Amino acid sequence: MSDSPKKRLATTSLAGCFGCHMSLLDIDERILALIEQVEFDRSPINDIKKITRRCDVGLIEGGCCNEENVHTLQEFRRKCDVLVAVGQCAIMGGLPVMRNAIMHSDDPLKECLYEAYIDSPYIQNDNHQIPNDPALPLILDRVYSCSEVVKIDYQIPGCPPSGDMLWQTLTSLIEGRPENLPLELIKYD
Ligand code: SF4
C-alpha cells in the first residue's frame, strides 16, 4: 500500500455494462465517507483515462473481449497493489462469454462476426459489411475472464454485487482487513 494518508482507488469497465459501477453508486451517501478515505484515480466516475500513480486498490468490471481490454487490465495489475474482479463478467465473462460457444469452424471469430452482422435472421445490414474501422480495438478470438489474463486477488460475485457488498468489501480492503469480507452479502445472480 502507498504512504499517502488517503488510499488510492482506481476502477474500470472492460467488457461490462457499467451495472457494477452503478451498484458502487448505490452506496448512496456513504460515498461521502468513502471519499474521506480514498482518492479516486482512473475511473469512469471522474473520467480520468489513465492511472496517474500507484493505487492501493483496483476494481475491475467486465472481462476481456478485445485487445484494449487486455492492455487496460494489465495496466491495472502493474499499478494496483490489490486487484478485485467485481461481478460475473469480470469473474467468468458474463453475458459476452456466450460468444465463446460459437466455435464450430476453423475460424470461430469470423463465424461469430458473421453470426452477429450477416447470418442471424434478425439482422438488418443491407450492405452486408462487418465493422472494420481501424480505430476499433482488435477483437480477441474469445472472451477471457480477468483471472485468465492477470492474477486477481479477490472476486466479488453477483450481477451486479450489491452496493452494501461493495461498500463492506472496499472498507475492509482500505482498512487492511480483507479477511472480514462479508460472506452473508454475497449473491450469485
Ligand atoms: Fe453488468 Fe452484471 Fe456484468 Fe456487472 S456483472 S458488468 S452488472 S452484466
PDB file of N, CA and C in Angstrom, residues 20-118:
ATOM      1  N   CYS A  20     -22.112  -2.753 -12.626  1.00  0.00           N
ATOM      2  CA  CYS A  20     -21.343  -2.882 -11.381  1.00  0.00           C
ATOM      3  C   CYS A  20     -20.921  -1.502 -10.868  1.00  0.00           C
ATOM      4  N   HIS A  21     -20.617  -0.588 -11.793  1.00  0.00           N
ATOM      5  CA  HIS A  21     -20.313   0.786 -11.356  1.00  0.00           C
ATOM      6  C   HIS A  21     -21.565   1.460 -10.808  1.00  0.00           C
ATOM      7  N   MET A  22     -22.709   1.193 -11.427  1.00  0.00           N
ATOM      8  CA  MET A  22     -23.949   1.765 -10.899  1.00  0.00           C
ATOM      9  C   MET A  22     -24.191   1.249  -9.479  1.00  0.00           C
ATOM     10  N   SER A  23     -23.841  -0.031  -9.264  1.00  0.00           N
ATOM     11  CA  SER A  23     -24.017  -0.609  -7.935  1.00  0.00           C
ATOM     12  C   SER A  23     -23.095   0.085  -6.929  1.00  0.00           C
ATOM     13  N   LEU A  24     -21.908   0.465  -7.383  1.00  0.00           N
ATOM     14  CA  LEU A  24     -20.996   1.208  -6.493  1.00  0.00           C
ATOM     15  C   LEU A  24     -21.651   2.526  -6.069  1.00  0.00           C
ATOM     16  N   LEU A  25     -22.365   3.154  -7.005  1.00  0.00           N
ATOM     17  CA  LEU A  25     -23.054   4.408  -6.657  1.00  0.00           C
ATOM     18  C   LEU A  25     -24.224   4.145  -5.705  1.00  0.00           C
ATOM     19  N   ASP A  26     -24.675   2.878  -5.643  1.00  0.00           N
ATOM     20  CA  ASP A  26     -25.765   2.523  -4.720  1.00  0.00           C
ATOM     21  C   ASP A  26     -25.339   2.592  -3.250  1.00  0.00           C
ATOM     22  N   ILE A  27     -24.077   2.895  -2.993  1.00  0.00           N
ATOM     23  CA  ILE A  27     -23.715   3.071  -1.577  1.00  0.00           C
ATOM     24  C   ILE A  27     -24.283   4.402  -1.056  1.00  0.00           C
ATOM     25  N   ASP A  28     -24.878   5.159  -2.000  1.00  0.00           N
ATOM     26  CA  ASP A  28     -25.596   6.395  -1.645  1.00  0.00           C
ATOM     27  C   ASP A  28     -24.698   7.363  -0.862  1.00  0.00           C
ATOM     28  N   GLU A  29     -25.207   7.849   0.286  1.00  0.00           N
ATOM     29  CA  GLU A  29     -24.466   8.909   0.981  1.00  0.00           C
ATOM     30  C   GLU A  29     -23.148   8.407   1.570  1.00  0.00           C
ATOM     31  N   ARG A  30     -22.978   7.092   1.614  1.00  0.00           N
ATOM     32  CA  ARG A  30     -21.694   6.571   2.126  1.00  0.00           C
ATOM     33  C   ARG A  30     -20.545   6.939   1.201  1.00  0.00           C
ATOM     34  N   ILE A  31     -20.874   7.396  -0.019  1.00  0.00           N
ATOM     35  CA  ILE A  31     -19.798   7.812  -0.926  1.00  0.00           C
ATOM     36  C   ILE A  31     -19.050   9.008  -0.326  1.00  0.00           C
ATOM     37  N   LEU A  32     -19.735   9.786   0.524  1.00  0.00           N
ATOM     38  CA  LEU A  32     -19.061  10.912   1.190  1.00  0.00           C
ATOM     39  C   LEU A  32     -18.024  10.388   2.180  1.00  0.00           C
ATOM     40  N   ALA A  33     -18.390   9.320   2.907  1.00  0.00           N
ATOM     41  CA  ALA A  33     -17.416   8.709   3.824  1.00  0.00           C
ATOM     42  C   ALA A  33     -16.286   8.070   3.041  1.00  0.00           C
ATOM     43  N   LEU A  34     -16.630   7.500   1.858  1.00  0.00           N
ATOM     44  CA  LEU A  34     -15.601   6.845   1.044  1.00  0.00           C
ATOM     45  C   LEU A  34     -14.562   7.859   0.575  1.00  0.00           C
ATOM     46  N   ILE A  35     -15.017   9.024   0.104  1.00  0.00           N
ATOM     47  CA  ILE A  35     -14.026   9.978  -0.409  1.00  0.00           C
ATOM     48  C   ILE A  35     -13.260  10.662   0.727  1.00  0.00           C
ATOM     49  N   GLU A  36     -13.690  10.455   1.975  1.00  0.00           N
ATOM     50  CA  GLU A  36     -12.847  10.865   3.108  1.00  0.00           C
ATOM     51  C   GLU A  36     -11.644   9.941   3.222  1.00  0.00           C
ATOM     52  N   GLN A  37     -11.842   8.686   2.800  1.00  0.00           N
ATOM     53  CA  GLN A  37     -10.789   7.677   2.988  1.00  0.00           C
ATOM     54  C   GLN A  37      -9.983   7.400   1.738  1.00  0.00           C
ATOM     55  N   VAL A  38     -10.567   7.641   0.559  1.00  0.00           N
ATOM     56  CA  VAL A  38      -9.855   7.301  -0.678  1.00  0.00           C
ATOM     57  C   VAL A  38      -9.864   8.468  -1.647  1.00  0.00           C
ATOM     58  N   GLU A  39      -8.862   8.445  -2.514  1.00  0.00           N
ATOM     59  CA  GLU A  39      -8.822   9.366  -3.627  1.00  0.00           C
ATOM     60  C   GLU A  39      -9.028   8.526  -4.879  1.00  0.00           C
ATOM     61  N   PHE A  40      -9.946   8.933  -5.728  1.00  0.00           N
ATOM     62  CA  PHE A  40     -10.163   8.189  -6.963  1.00  0.00           C
ATOM     63  C   PHE A  40      -9.071   8.539  -7.969  1.00  0.00           C
ATOM     64  N   ASP A  41      -8.423   7.525  -8.511  1.00  0.00           N
ATOM     65  CA  ASP A  41      -7.527   7.703  -9.646  1.00  0.00           C
ATOM     66  C   ASP A  41      -8.359   7.382 -10.883  1.00  0.00           C
ATOM     67  N   ARG A  42      -7.774   6.703 -11.863  1.00  0.00           N
ATOM     68  CA  ARG A  42      -8.524   6.402 -13.086  1.00  0.00           C
ATOM     69  C   ARG A  42      -9.869   5.747 -12.763  1.00  0.00           C
ATOM     70  N   SER A  43     -10.939   6.310 -13.302  1.00  0.00           N
ATOM     71  CA  SER A  43     -12.264   5.727 -13.072  1.00  0.00           C
ATOM     72  C   SER A  43     -13.270   6.388 -14.007  1.00  0.00           C
ATOM     73  N   PRO A  44     -14.298   5.649 -14.433  1.00  0.00           N
ATOM     74  CA  PRO A  44     -15.385   6.304 -15.164  1.00  0.00           C
ATOM     75  C   PRO A  44     -16.097   7.343 -14.307  1.00  0.00           C
ATOM     76  N   ILE A  45     -15.936   7.242 -12.982  1.00  0.00           N
ATOM     77  CA  ILE A  45     -16.625   8.176 -12.088  1.00  0.00           C
ATOM     78  C   ILE A  45     -16.066   9.593 -12.241  1.00  0.00           C
ATOM     79  N   ASN A  46     -14.749   9.711 -12.484  1.00  0.00           N
ATOM     80  CA  ASN A  46     -14.161  11.051 -12.657  1.00  0.00           C
ATOM     81  C   ASN A  46     -13.660  11.272 -14.082  1.00  0.00           C
ATOM     82  N   ASP A  47     -13.781  10.251 -14.922  1.00  0.00           N
ATOM     83  CA  ASP A  47     -13.390  10.322 -16.339  1.00  0.00           C
ATOM     84  C   ASP A  47     -11.876  10.462 -16.529  1.00  0.00           C
ATOM     85  N   ILE A  48     -11.081  10.114 -15.507  1.00  0.00           N
ATOM     86  CA  ILE A  48      -9.621  10.052 -15.713  1.00  0.00           C
ATOM     87  C   ILE A  48      -9.329   8.788 -16.514  1.00  0.00           C
ATOM     88  N   LYS A  49      -8.564   8.939 -17.602  1.00  0.00           N
ATOM     89  CA  LYS A  49      -8.431   7.840 -18.576  1.00  0.00           C
ATOM     90  C   LYS A  49      -7.224   6.940 -18.337  1.00  0.00           C
ATOM     91  N   LYS A  50      -6.214   7.435 -17.593  1.00  0.00           N
ATOM     92  CA  LYS A  50      -5.017   6.630 -17.337  1.00  0.00           C
ATOM     93  C   LYS A  50      -4.702   6.687 -15.846  1.00  0.00           C
ATOM     94  N   ILE A  51      -4.153   5.610 -15.316  1.00  0.00           N
ATOM     95  CA  ILE A  51      -3.752   5.633 -13.907  1.00  0.00           C
ATOM     96  C   ILE A  51      -2.597   6.613 -13.757  1.00  0.00           C
ATOM     97  N   THR A  52      -2.724   7.557 -12.825  1.00  0.00           N
ATOM     98  CA  THR A  52      -1.726   8.621 -12.700  1.00  0.00           C
ATOM     99  C   THR A  52      -0.585   8.240 -11.764  1.00  0.00           C
ATOM    100  N   ARG A  53      -0.855   7.436 -10.747  1.00  0.00           N
ATOM    101  CA  ARG A  53       0.207   6.900  -9.897  1.00  0.00           C
ATOM    102  C   ARG A  53      -0.258   5.625  -9.206  1.00  0.00           C
ATOM    103  N   ARG A  54       0.655   4.999  -8.477  1.00  0.00           N
ATOM    104  CA  ARG A  54       0.353   3.684  -7.919  1.00  0.00           C
ATOM    105  C   ARG A  54      -0.902   3.742  -7.041  1.00  0.00           C
ATOM    106  N   CYS A  55      -1.760   2.723  -7.184  1.00  0.00           N
ATOM    107  CA  CYS A  55      -3.017   2.688  -6.438  1.00  0.00           C
ATOM    108  C   CYS A  55      -3.010   1.535  -5.438  1.00  0.00           C
ATOM    109  N   ASP A  56      -3.763   1.709  -4.380  1.00  0.00           N
ATOM    110  CA  ASP A  56      -3.886   0.641  -3.385  1.00  0.00           C
ATOM    111  C   ASP A  56      -4.842  -0.448  -3.857  1.00  0.00           C
ATOM    112  N   VAL A  57      -5.968  -0.014  -4.421  1.00  0.00           N
ATOM    113  CA  VAL A  57      -6.994  -0.980  -4.831  1.00  0.00           C
ATOM    114  C   VAL A  57      -7.473  -0.654  -6.245  1.00  0.00           C
ATOM    115  N   GLY A  58      -7.601  -1.686  -7.072  1.00  0.00           N
ATOM    116  CA  GLY A  58      -8.205  -1.535  -8.402  1.00  0.00           C
ATOM    117  C   GLY A  58      -9.432  -2.415  -8.488  1.00  0.00           C
ATOM    118  N   LEU A  59     -10.536  -1.857  -8.942  1.00  0.00           N
ATOM    119  CA  LEU A  59     -11.768  -2.622  -9.147  1.00  0.00           C
ATOM    120  C   LEU A  59     -11.978  -2.808 -10.648  1.00  0.00           C
ATOM    121  N   ILE A  60     -12.171  -4.058 -11.057  1.00  0.00           N
ATOM    122  CA  ILE A  60     -12.354  -4.363 -12.476  1.00  0.00           C
ATOM    123  C   ILE A  60     -13.769  -4.871 -12.712  1.00  0.00           C
ATOM    124  N   GLU A  61     -14.491  -4.188 -13.585  1.00  0.00           N
ATOM    125  CA  GLU A  61     -15.796  -4.689 -14.055  1.00  0.00           C
ATOM    126  C   GLU A  61     -15.608  -5.214 -15.481  1.00  0.00           C
ATOM    127  N   GLY A  62     -16.190  -6.376 -15.773  1.00  0.00           N
ATOM    128  CA  GLY A  62     -16.142  -6.906 -17.132  1.00  0.00           C
ATOM    129  C   GLY A  62     -14.914  -7.762 -17.397  1.00  0.00           C
ATOM    130  N   GLY A  63     -15.056  -8.661 -18.357  1.00  0.00           N
ATOM    131  CA  GLY A  63     -13.934  -9.491 -18.782  1.00  0.00           C
ATOM    132  C   GLY A  63     -13.257  -8.862 -19.991  1.00  0.00           C
ATOM    133  N   CYS A  64     -12.475  -9.665 -20.722  1.00  0.00           N
ATOM    134  CA  CYS A  64     -11.702  -9.151 -21.858  1.00  0.00           C
ATOM    135  C   CYS A  64     -12.246  -9.715 -23.161  1.00  0.00           C
ATOM    136  N   CYS A  65     -12.754  -8.825 -24.021  1.00  0.00           N
ATOM    137  CA  CYS A  65     -13.203  -9.293 -25.339  1.00  0.00           C
ATOM    138  C   CYS A  65     -12.385  -8.667 -26.452  1.00  0.00           C
ATOM    139  N   ASN A  66     -11.542  -7.674 -26.123  1.00  0.00           N
ATOM    140  CA  ASN A  66     -10.706  -7.088 -27.173  1.00  0.00           C
ATOM    141  C   ASN A  66      -9.341  -6.698 -26.602  1.00  0.00           C
ATOM    142  N   GLU A  67      -8.462  -6.316 -27.534  1.00  0.00           N
ATOM    143  CA  GLU A  67      -7.074  -6.011 -27.190  1.00  0.00           C
ATOM    144  C   GLU A  67      -6.980  -4.871 -26.163  1.00  0.00           C
ATOM    145  N   GLU A  68      -7.844  -3.879 -26.313  1.00  0.00           N
ATOM    146  CA  GLU A  68      -7.823  -2.731 -25.401  1.00  0.00           C
ATOM    147  C   GLU A  68      -8.159  -3.174 -23.976  1.00  0.00           C
ATOM    148  N   ASN A  69      -9.109  -4.100 -23.836  1.00  0.00           N
ATOM    149  CA  ASN A  69      -9.446  -4.625 -22.501  1.00  0.00           C
ATOM    150  C   ASN A  69      -8.221  -5.260 -21.863  1.00  0.00           C
ATOM    151  N   VAL A  70      -7.464  -6.027 -22.650  1.00  0.00           N
ATOM    152  CA  VAL A  70      -6.272  -6.704 -22.107  1.00  0.00           C
ATOM    153  C   VAL A  70      -5.231  -5.687 -21.660  1.00  0.00           C
ATOM    154  N   HIS A  71      -4.991  -4.665 -22.481  1.00  0.00           N
ATOM    155  CA  HIS A  71      -3.998  -3.643 -22.113  1.00  0.00           C
ATOM    156  C   HIS A  71      -4.418  -2.916 -20.833  1.00  0.00           C
ATOM    157  N   THR A  72      -5.717  -2.595 -20.734  1.00  0.00           N
ATOM    158  CA  THR A  72      -6.202  -1.899 -19.534  1.00  0.00           C
ATOM    159  C   THR A  72      -6.027  -2.783 -18.300  1.00  0.00           C
ATOM    160  N   LEU A  73      -6.403  -4.050 -18.436  1.00  0.00           N
ATOM    161  CA  LEU A  73      -6.296  -4.959 -17.284  1.00  0.00           C
ATOM    162  C   LEU A  73      -4.836  -5.131 -16.867  1.00  0.00           C
ATOM    163  N   GLN A  74      -3.950  -5.242 -17.836  1.00  0.00           N
ATOM    164  CA  GLN A  74      -2.527  -5.382 -17.499  1.00  0.00           C
ATOM    165  C   GLN A  74      -1.994  -4.116 -16.825  1.00  0.00           C
ATOM    166  N   GLU A  75      -2.478  -2.955 -17.285  1.00  0.00           N
ATOM    167  CA  GLU A  75      -2.067  -1.700 -16.636  1.00  0.00           C
ATOM    168  C   GLU A  75      -2.535  -1.686 -15.182  1.00  0.00           C
ATOM    169  N   PHE A  76      -3.770  -2.109 -14.925  1.00  0.00           N
ATOM    170  CA  PHE A  76      -4.284  -2.155 -13.554  1.00  0.00           C
ATOM    171  C   PHE A  76      -3.452  -3.115 -12.705  1.00  0.00           C
ATOM    172  N   ARG A  77      -3.094  -4.271 -13.268  1.00  0.00           N
ATOM    173  CA  ARG A  77      -2.301  -5.243 -12.494  1.00  0.00           C
ATOM    174  C   ARG A  77      -0.935  -4.657 -12.127  1.00  0.00           C
ATOM    175  N   ARG A  78      -0.321  -3.962 -13.091  1.00  0.00           N
ATOM    176  CA  ARG A  78       1.006  -3.375 -12.836  1.00  0.00           C
ATOM    177  C   ARG A  78       0.932  -2.285 -11.771  1.00  0.00           C
ATOM    178  N   LYS A  79      -0.149  -1.523 -11.736  1.00  0.00           N
ATOM    179  CA  LYS A  79      -0.169  -0.286 -10.952  1.00  0.00           C
ATOM    180  C   LYS A  79      -1.063  -0.333  -9.715  1.00  0.00           C
ATOM    181  N   CYS A  80      -1.711  -1.469  -9.449  1.00  0.00           N
ATOM    182  CA  CYS A  80      -2.571  -1.583  -8.260  1.00  0.00           C
ATOM    183  C   CYS A  80      -2.019  -2.672  -7.347  1.00  0.00           C
ATOM    184  N   ASP A  81      -1.969  -2.389  -6.050  1.00  0.00           N
ATOM    185  CA  ASP A  81      -1.490  -3.404  -5.101  1.00  0.00           C
ATOM    186  C   ASP A  81      -2.463  -4.566  -5.011  1.00  0.00           C
ATOM    187  N   VAL A  82      -3.742  -4.241  -4.921  1.00  0.00           N
ATOM    188  CA  VAL A  82      -4.782  -5.277  -4.785  1.00  0.00           C
ATOM    189  C   VAL A  82      -5.749  -5.118  -5.949  1.00  0.00           C
ATOM    190  N   LEU A  83      -5.988  -6.219  -6.644  1.00  0.00           N
ATOM    191  CA  LEU A  83      -6.878  -6.165  -7.802  1.00  0.00           C
ATOM    192  C   LEU A  83      -8.113  -7.019  -7.529  1.00  0.00           C
ATOM    193  N   VAL A  84      -9.292  -6.406  -7.688  1.00  0.00           N
ATOM    194  CA  VAL A  84     -10.548  -7.084  -7.366  1.00  0.00           C
ATOM    195  C   VAL A  84     -11.396  -7.212  -8.632  1.00  0.00           C
ATOM    196  N   ALA A  85     -11.785  -8.436  -8.969  1.00  0.00           N
ATOM    197  CA  ALA A  85     -12.724  -8.670 -10.072  1.00  0.00           C
ATOM    198  C   ALA A  85     -14.124  -8.518  -9.510  1.00  0.00           C
ATOM    199  N   VAL A  86     -14.872  -7.534 -10.021  1.00  0.00           N
ATOM    200  CA  VAL A  86     -16.197  -7.219  -9.490  1.00  0.00           C
ATOM    201  C   VAL A  86     -17.270  -7.712 -10.467  1.00  0.00           C
ATOM    202  N   GLY A  87     -18.102  -8.651 -10.028  1.00  0.00           N
ATOM    203  CA  GLY A  87     -19.227  -9.094 -10.847  1.00  0.00           C
ATOM    204  C   GLY A  87     -18.897 -10.278 -11.748  1.00  0.00           C
ATOM    205  N   GLN A  88     -19.986 -10.907 -12.236  1.00  0.00           N
ATOM    206  CA  GLN A  88     -19.835 -12.146 -13.010  1.00  0.00           C
ATOM    207  C   GLN A  88     -19.048 -11.949 -14.297  1.00  0.00           C
ATOM    208  N   CYS A  89     -19.199 -10.786 -14.952  1.00  0.00           N
ATOM    209  CA  CYS A  89     -18.471 -10.591 -16.221  1.00  0.00           C
ATOM    210  C   CYS A  89     -16.967 -10.614 -15.983  1.00  0.00           C
ATOM    211  N   ALA A  90     -16.515  -9.979 -14.915  1.00  0.00           N
ATOM    212  CA  ALA A  90     -15.075  -9.972 -14.619  1.00  0.00           C
ATOM    213  C   ALA A  90     -14.597 -11.354 -14.187  1.00  0.00           C
ATOM    214  N   ILE A  91     -15.476 -12.081 -13.474  1.00  0.00           N
ATOM    215  CA  ILE A  91     -15.068 -13.367 -12.895  1.00  0.00           C
ATOM    216  C   ILE A  91     -15.095 -14.492 -13.926  1.00  0.00           C
ATOM    217  N   MET A  92     -16.179 -14.527 -14.736  1.00  0.00           N
ATOM    218  CA  MET A  92     -16.257 -15.648 -15.691  1.00  0.00           C
ATOM    219  C   MET A  92     -16.705 -15.223 -17.092  1.00  0.00           C
ATOM    220  N   GLY A  93     -16.695 -13.939 -17.364  1.00  0.00           N
ATOM    221  CA  GLY A  93     -17.028 -13.466 -18.711  1.00  0.00           C
ATOM    222  C   GLY A  93     -18.435 -12.924 -18.842  1.00  0.00           C
ATOM    223  N   GLY A  94     -19.369 -13.436 -18.005  1.00  0.00           N
ATOM    224  CA  GLY A  94     -20.747 -12.937 -18.030  1.00  0.00           C
ATOM    225  C   GLY A  94     -21.424 -13.188 -19.377  1.00  0.00           C
ATOM    226  N   LEU A  95     -22.355 -12.309 -19.717  1.00  0.00           N
ATOM    227  CA  LEU A  95     -23.095 -12.488 -20.966  1.00  0.00           C
ATOM    228  C   LEU A  95     -22.194 -12.504 -22.200  1.00  0.00           C
ATOM    229  N   PRO A  96     -21.172 -11.629 -22.281  1.00  0.00           N
ATOM    230  CA  PRO A  96     -20.341 -11.656 -23.502  1.00  0.00           C
ATOM    231  C   PRO A  96     -19.704 -13.016 -23.773  1.00  0.00           C
ATOM    232  N   VAL A  97     -19.539 -13.833 -22.710  1.00  0.00           N
ATOM    233  CA  VAL A  97     -18.864 -15.114 -22.902  1.00  0.00           C
ATOM    234  C   VAL A  97     -19.732 -16.080 -23.721  1.00  0.00           C
ATOM    235  N   MET A  98     -20.999 -15.733 -23.932  1.00  0.00           N
ATOM    236  CA  MET A  98     -21.851 -16.593 -24.764  1.00  0.00           C
ATOM    237  C   MET A  98     -21.267 -16.755 -26.162  1.00  0.00           C
ATOM    238  N   ARG A  99     -20.492 -15.775 -26.609  1.00  0.00           N
ATOM    239  CA  ARG A  99     -19.936 -15.914 -27.956  1.00  0.00           C
ATOM    240  C   ARG A  99     -18.866 -17.001 -28.014  1.00  0.00           C
ATOM    241  N   ASN A 100     -18.364 -17.406 -26.861  1.00  0.00           N
ATOM    242  CA  ASN A 100     -17.378 -18.497 -26.865  1.00  0.00           C
ATOM    243  C   ASN A 100     -17.978 -19.813 -27.336  1.00  0.00           C
ATOM    244  N   ALA A 101     -19.331 -19.879 -27.299  1.00  0.00           N
ATOM    245  CA  ALA A 101     -19.987 -21.110 -27.748  1.00  0.00           C
ATOM    246  C   ALA A 101     -19.994 -21.216 -29.265  1.00  0.00           C
ATOM    247  N   ILE A 102     -19.709 -20.086 -29.955  1.00  0.00           N
ATOM    248  CA  ILE A 102     -19.688 -20.129 -31.427  1.00  0.00           C
ATOM    249  C   ILE A 102     -18.278 -20.508 -31.853  1.00  0.00           C
ATOM    250  N   MET A 103     -18.050 -21.737 -32.057  1.00  0.00           N
ATOM    251  CA  MET A 103     -16.699 -22.195 -32.406  1.00  0.00           C
ATOM    252  C   MET A 103     -16.765 -23.498 -33.190  1.00  0.00           C
ATOM    253  N   HIS A 104     -17.676 -23.526 -34.172  1.00  0.00           N
ATOM    254  CA  HIS A 104     -17.836 -24.766 -34.919  1.00  0.00           C
ATOM    255  C   HIS A 104     -16.868 -24.872 -36.092  1.00  0.00           C
ATOM    256  N   SER A 105     -16.367 -23.693 -36.556  1.00  0.00           N
ATOM    257  CA  SER A 105     -15.493 -23.730 -37.733  1.00  0.00           C
ATOM    258  C   SER A 105     -14.034 -23.592 -37.311  1.00  0.00           C
ATOM    259  N   ASP A 106     -13.139 -23.545 -38.315  1.00  0.00           N
ATOM    260  CA  ASP A 106     -11.712 -23.345 -38.024  1.00  0.00           C
ATOM    261  C   ASP A 106     -11.428 -21.907 -37.619  1.00  0.00           C
ATOM    262  N   ASP A 107     -12.377 -21.001 -37.902  1.00  0.00           N
ATOM    263  CA  ASP A 107     -12.165 -19.576 -37.623  1.00  0.00           C
ATOM    264  C   ASP A 107     -13.347 -19.073 -36.788  1.00  0.00           C
ATOM    265  N   PRO A 108     -13.348 -19.369 -35.460  1.00  0.00           N
ATOM    266  CA  PRO A 108     -14.505 -19.018 -34.631  1.00  0.00           C
ATOM    267  C   PRO A 108     -14.798 -17.526 -34.598  1.00  0.00           C
ATOM    268  N   LEU A 109     -13.763 -16.679 -34.678  1.00  0.00           N
ATOM    269  CA  LEU A 109     -14.008 -15.239 -34.638  1.00  0.00           C
ATOM    270  C   LEU A 109     -14.784 -14.791 -35.872  1.00  0.00           C
ATOM    271  N   LYS A 110     -14.361 -15.281 -37.033  1.00  0.00           N
ATOM    272  CA  LYS A 110     -15.072 -14.943 -38.274  1.00  0.00           C
ATOM    273  C   LYS A 110     -16.513 -15.446 -38.198  1.00  0.00           C
ATOM    274  N   GLU A 111     -16.673 -16.652 -37.679  1.00  0.00           N
ATOM    275  CA  GLU A 111     -18.010 -17.234 -37.554  1.00  0.00           C
ATOM    276  C   GLU A 111     -18.884 -16.372 -36.641  1.00  0.00           C
ATOM    277  N   CYS A 112     -18.283 -15.905 -35.556  1.00  0.00           N
ATOM    278  CA  CYS A 112     -19.003 -15.064 -34.595  1.00  0.00           C
ATOM    279  C   CYS A 112     -19.425 -13.750 -35.256  1.00  0.00           C
ATOM    280  N   LEU A 113     -18.512 -13.116 -35.997  1.00  0.00           N
ATOM    281  CA  LEU A 113     -18.824 -11.836 -36.640  1.00  0.00           C
ATOM    282  C   LEU A 113     -19.908 -12.021 -37.711  1.00  0.00           C
ATOM    283  N   TYR A 114     -19.837 -13.116 -38.450  1.00  0.00           N
ATOM    284  CA  TYR A 114     -20.868 -13.382 -39.460  1.00  0.00           C
ATOM    285  C   TYR A 114     -22.222 -13.613 -38.787  1.00  0.00           C
ATOM    286  N   GLU A 115     -22.199 -14.316 -37.655  1.00  0.00           N
ATOM    287  CA  GLU A 115     -23.448 -14.555 -36.928  1.00  0.00           C
ATOM    288  C   GLU A 115     -24.033 -13.231 -36.439  1.00  0.00           C
ATOM    289  N   ALA A 116     -23.153 -12.328 -35.974  1.00  0.00           N
ATOM    290  CA  ALA A 116     -23.614 -11.056 -35.397  1.00  0.00           C
ATOM    291  C   ALA A 116     -24.067 -10.072 -36.463  1.00  0.00           C
ATOM    292  N   TYR A 117     -23.380 -10.046 -37.624  1.00  0.00           N
ATOM    293  CA  TYR A 117     -23.631  -8.967 -38.591  1.00  0.00           C
ATOM    294  C   TYR A 117     -24.230  -9.421 -39.923  1.00  0.00           C
ATOM    295  N   ILE A 118     -24.187 -10.718 -40.222  1.00  0.00           N
ATOM    296  CA  ILE A 118     -24.627 -11.153 -41.555  1.00  0.00           C
ATOM    297  C   ILE A 118     -25.726 -12.223 -41.478  1.00  0.00           C
TER     298      ILE A 118
END
